Coordinates of C-alpha atoms and ligand atoms in Angstrom, one line a residue:
X1 CA 120.8 130.5 105.8
X2 CA 121.0 127.5 103.4
X3 CA 117.6 125.6 102.9
X4 CA 117.4 122.1 104.2
X5 CA 118.2 119.3 101.9
X6 CA 115.2 118.1 100.1
X7 CA 114.0 114.6 101.1
X8 CA 113.5 112.5 98.2
X9 CA 110.2 111.0 97.6
X10 CA 108.2 112.9 100.1
X11 CA 105.2 110.5 101.0
X12 CA 102.0 112.6 101.4
X13 CA 99.7 109.8 101.2
X14 CA 99.6 106.0 101.0
X15 CA 96.5 103.8 100.2
X16 CA 96.1 100.2 100.3
X17 CA 94.6 99.2 96.9
X18 CA 94.0 95.4 97.1
X19 CA 95.9 92.1 96.6
X20 CA 96.7 89.9 93.6
X21 CA 96.2 86.2 95.0
X22 CA 96.5 84.2 91.5
X23 CA 98.3 84.7 88.4
X24 CA 94.9 85.6 86.7
X25 CA 93.3 87.4 89.6
X26 CA 93.0 91.0 90.5
X27 CA 95.6 93.8 89.7
X28 CA 95.4 97.4 89.5
X29 CA 94.3 98.7 86.2
X30 CA 94.8 102.5 86.8
X31 CA 97.9 102.9 84.5
X32 CA 100.1 104.5 87.3
X33 CA 103.7 103.3 87.0
X34 CA 104.6 100.3 89.5
X35 CA 107.7 99.8 91.3
X36 CA 108.0 96.3 93.0
X37 CA 109.9 95.0 96.0
X38 CA 111.4 91.3 95.9
X39 CA 113.4 89.2 98.4
X40 CA 113.3 86.1 100.2
X41 CA 111.5 86.0 103.6
X42 CA 113.1 87.7 106.4
X43 CA 115.3 89.7 104.3
X44 CA 113.8 92.9 106.0
X45 CA 111.6 93.7 103.3
X46 CA 108.5 95.0 105.8
X47 CA 111.1 96.9 107.8
X48 CA 112.5 98.6 104.6
X49 CA 109.1 99.8 103.3
X50 CA 108.2 100.9 106.8
X51 CA 111.5 103.1 106.4
X52 CA 111.0 104.1 102.8
X53 CA 107.4 105.4 103.4
X54 CA 107.6 106.5 107.1
X55 CA 104.7 104.3 107.9
X56 CA 103.8 101.1 109.9
X57 CA 100.9 100.5 107.7
X58 CA 102.6 98.6 104.9
X59 CA 103.8 95.7 107.0
X60 CA 100.6 95.6 109.0
X61 CA 98.7 95.0 105.7
X62 CA 101.2 92.7 104.1
X63 CA 101.7 90.5 107.3
X64 CA 97.9 90.1 107.6
X65 CA 97.1 86.2 107.7
X66 CA 96.0 85.6 104.1
X67 CA 97.8 88.4 102.6
X68 CA 101.4 87.1 102.9
X69 CA 101.1 85.0 100.0
X70 CA 99.8 87.7 97.8
X71 CA 101.0 90.5 95.8
X72 CA 100.0 93.6 97.8
X73 CA 99.5 97.1 96.0
X74 CA 99.6 100.6 97.7
X75 CA 99.2 103.8 96.0
X76 CA 101.7 106.4 96.8
X77 CA 100.9 110.3 96.5
X78 CA 98.6 109.3 93.6
X79 CA 101.8 109.2 91.8
X80 CA 103.2 105.4 91.6
X81 CA 102.2 102.1 92.9
X82 CA 104.2 100.4 95.4
X83 CA 104.2 96.7 94.7
X84 CA 105.0 94.3 97.7
X85 CA 105.8 90.7 96.2
X86 CA 105.4 87.9 98.6
X87 CA 108.7 86.7 100.4
X88 CA 109.9 83.5 98.8
X89 CA 112.2 80.6 99.8
X90 CA 110.8 80.3 103.4
X91 CA 112.6 77.4 105.0
X92 CA 109.6 76.5 107.1
X93 CA 107.0 76.3 104.5
X94 CA 106.3 73.0 102.9
X95 CA 107.6 72.3 99.4
X96 CA 104.3 72.8 97.7
X97 CA 103.9 76.2 99.4
X98 CA 107.5 76.9 98.3
X99 CA 106.9 76.3 94.7
X100 CA 103.6 78.6 94.8
X101 CA 105.4 81.9 94.6
X102 CA 107.0 81.3 91.2
X103 CA 104.0 81.5 89.0
X104 CA 102.3 84.2 90.9
X105 CA 105.4 86.5 90.8
X106 CA 106.5 85.6 87.3
X107 CA 103.4 86.2 85.8
X108 CA 102.6 89.6 87.4
X109 CA 106.3 90.5 86.5
X110 CA 105.9 89.2 82.7
X111 CA 102.6 90.7 82.4
X112 CA 103.0 94.2 83.9
X113 CA 102.4 96.8 81.3
X114 CA 102.8 99.6 84.0
X115 CA 105.9 98.2 85.9
X116 CA 108.9 100.6 85.9
X117 CA 111.5 98.8 88.1
X118 CA 112.2 96.3 90.7
X119 CA 113.9 96.7 94.1
X120 CA 115.5 93.3 94.7
X121 CA 116.6 92.9 98.3
X122 CA 119.6 90.7 99.5
X123 CA 120.8 90.3 103.2
X124 CA 124.3 92.2 103.2
X125 CA 125.8 89.2 105.4
X126 CA 124.8 86.3 103.1
X127 CA 125.6 85.2 99.6
X128 CA 122.7 85.2 97.4
X129 CA 120.7 81.8 97.9
X130 CA 119.4 79.5 94.8
X131 CA 116.2 81.3 94.9
X132 CA 117.9 84.6 94.9
X133 CA 119.8 83.8 91.8
X134 CA 116.8 82.3 90.1
X135 CA 114.9 85.7 90.8
X136 CA 118.0 87.7 89.5
X137 CA 118.1 85.6 86.2
X138 CA 114.4 85.7 85.8
X139 CA 114.6 89.7 86.0
X140 CA 117.3 89.6 83.7
X141 CA 115.4 87.4 81.2
X142 CA 112.6 90.1 81.5
X143 CA 114.8 92.9 81.1
X144 CA 113.3 95.1 83.6
X145 CA 115.4 97.7 85.4
X146 CA 116.6 96.3 88.6
X147 CA 117.9 98.0 91.8
X148 CA 120.0 95.9 94.3
X149 CA 119.5 96.8 98.0
X150 CA 121.8 95.2 100.5
X151 CA 119.6 95.1 103.8
X152 CA 120.6 95.0 107.7
X153 CA 124.0 96.6 106.9
X154 CA 123.9 97.8 110.7
X155 CA 124.7 94.2 111.7
X156 CA 128.3 94.5 110.3
X157 CA 131.2 97.1 111.3
X158 CA 132.2 99.5 108.6
X159 CA 135.3 97.1 107.6
X160 CA 132.9 94.1 107.2
X161 CA 130.4 95.9 105.4
X162 CA 132.8 97.6 102.6
X163 CA 134.3 93.8 102.4
X164 CA 130.7 92.3 101.9
X165 CA 129.6 95.0 99.5
X166 CA 132.8 94.5 97.4
X167 CA 132.1 90.6 97.6
X168 CA 128.4 90.7 96.5
X169 CA 129.2 93.1 93.8
X170 CA 131.6 90.8 92.4
X171 CA 129.5 87.9 92.7
X172 CA 126.7 89.7 90.9
X173 CA 128.7 91.1 88.4
X174 CA 128.0 94.7 89.3
X175 CA 129.8 97.9 90.3
X176 CA 129.6 98.4 93.8
X177 CA 128.2 101.8 93.0
X178 CA 125.2 99.9 91.8
X179 CA 124.4 98.6 95.2
X180 CA 122.5 100.5 97.7
X181 CA 123.5 99.7 101.3
X182 CA 120.5 99.8 103.6
X183 CA 119.6 99.6 107.2
X184 CA 116.0 99.7 108.8
X185 CA 117.6 100.4 111.9
X186 CA 119.6 103.5 111.6
X187 CA 117.9 104.7 108.1
X188 CA 120.9 104.5 106.3
X189 CA 120.2 104.4 102.5
X190 CA 116.7 105.5 102.6
X191 CA 117.3 108.6 100.8
X192 CA 119.7 106.6 98.3
X193 CA 116.9 104.3 97.6
X194 CA 114.3 107.0 97.4
X195 CA 116.4 108.8 94.9
X196 CA 116.8 105.5 92.9
X197 CA 113.0 105.0 92.8
X198 CA 112.5 108.7 91.5
X199 CA 114.8 108.3 88.7
X200 CA 113.1 105.1 87.5
X201 CA 109.8 107.1 87.8
X202 CA 111.3 109.7 85.6
X203 CA 112.3 107.4 82.9
X204 CA 110.1 106.3 80.1
X205 CA 108.9 102.7 80.3
X206 CA 111.6 100.2 79.6
X207 CA 109.2 98.3 77.7
X208 CA 109.1 100.8 74.9
X209 CA 112.8 100.5 74.2
X210 CA 112.5 96.5 73.5
Ligands
GDP1 P1 110.5 90.5 105.8 O1 110.2 89.1 106.2 O2 111.5 90.5 104.5 O3 109.5 91.2 105.8 O4 111.3 90.9 106.8 P2 111.3 91.9 108.2 O5 111.2 93.4 107.8 O6 110.0 91.3 108.9 O7 112.6 91.6 109.2 C1 113.0 90.2 109.6 C2 113.7 90.4 110.7 O8 114.8 91.1 110.5 C3 112.9 91.1 111.9 O9 113.4 90.4 113.2 C4 113.5 92.6 111.8 O10 113.5 93.2 112.8 C5 114.9 92.2 111.3 N1 115.5 93.4 110.4 C6 115.0 93.9 109.4 N2 115.6 95.0 108.7 C7 116.7 95.1 109.8 C8 117.8 96.0 109.9 O11 118.1 96.9 109.0 N3 118.7 95.7 110.8 C9 118.5 94.7 111.9 N4 119.6 94.8 112.8 N5 117.5 94.0 111.8 C10 116.7 94.2 110.7

């Protein structure tokens, strides 16, 4: 009998390490590789993270009042650190709150020696917002390897989905193969994302090649 296919990124342990609240604030010092997740509020980041790690814990911690504007760090399998960046660009927060995310996220991204890659989330149904574009541009400037994941694909028919993936690939100047289509409802794309993360973790730090 054939062995069952191996699930990429099996989660054996998940531990909340703490939150980074200001640009100069606490951040993990353990030297474990870090993978960060970015996206505008409501893009489906908590749902994606829960699916990825098969736990409810991440969303619970990151959605605790007071933690939603922080960068939250979780140790996975004593192997790497999952970094949940605050959702940006939420229309209902005031202008001042609105601008807060940039210095915090940007200082984390610029100064992280252990950062191995970013998973940038975009809603498959919508064109990137100005905040999304600013974020993607910033990631390009920093030079960090970036995986783009399109969320909520279950909301479209297969034909609509294929059309949107081509349109977004053209828009972002990427090959459609470079985009991961994801649904937190069906679990589609979970293993593709897990494999992409494993691949980032297996590569030498990108900063060394600069
Ligand atoms: P976050 O603000 O980025 O953490 O977004 P959430 O994960 O809280 O999701 C925002 C809303 O979108 C919630 O109502 C979710 O139930 C819904 N949602 C998230 N992911 C999916 C998905 O893959 N499919 C569908 N249909 N709804 C989703």
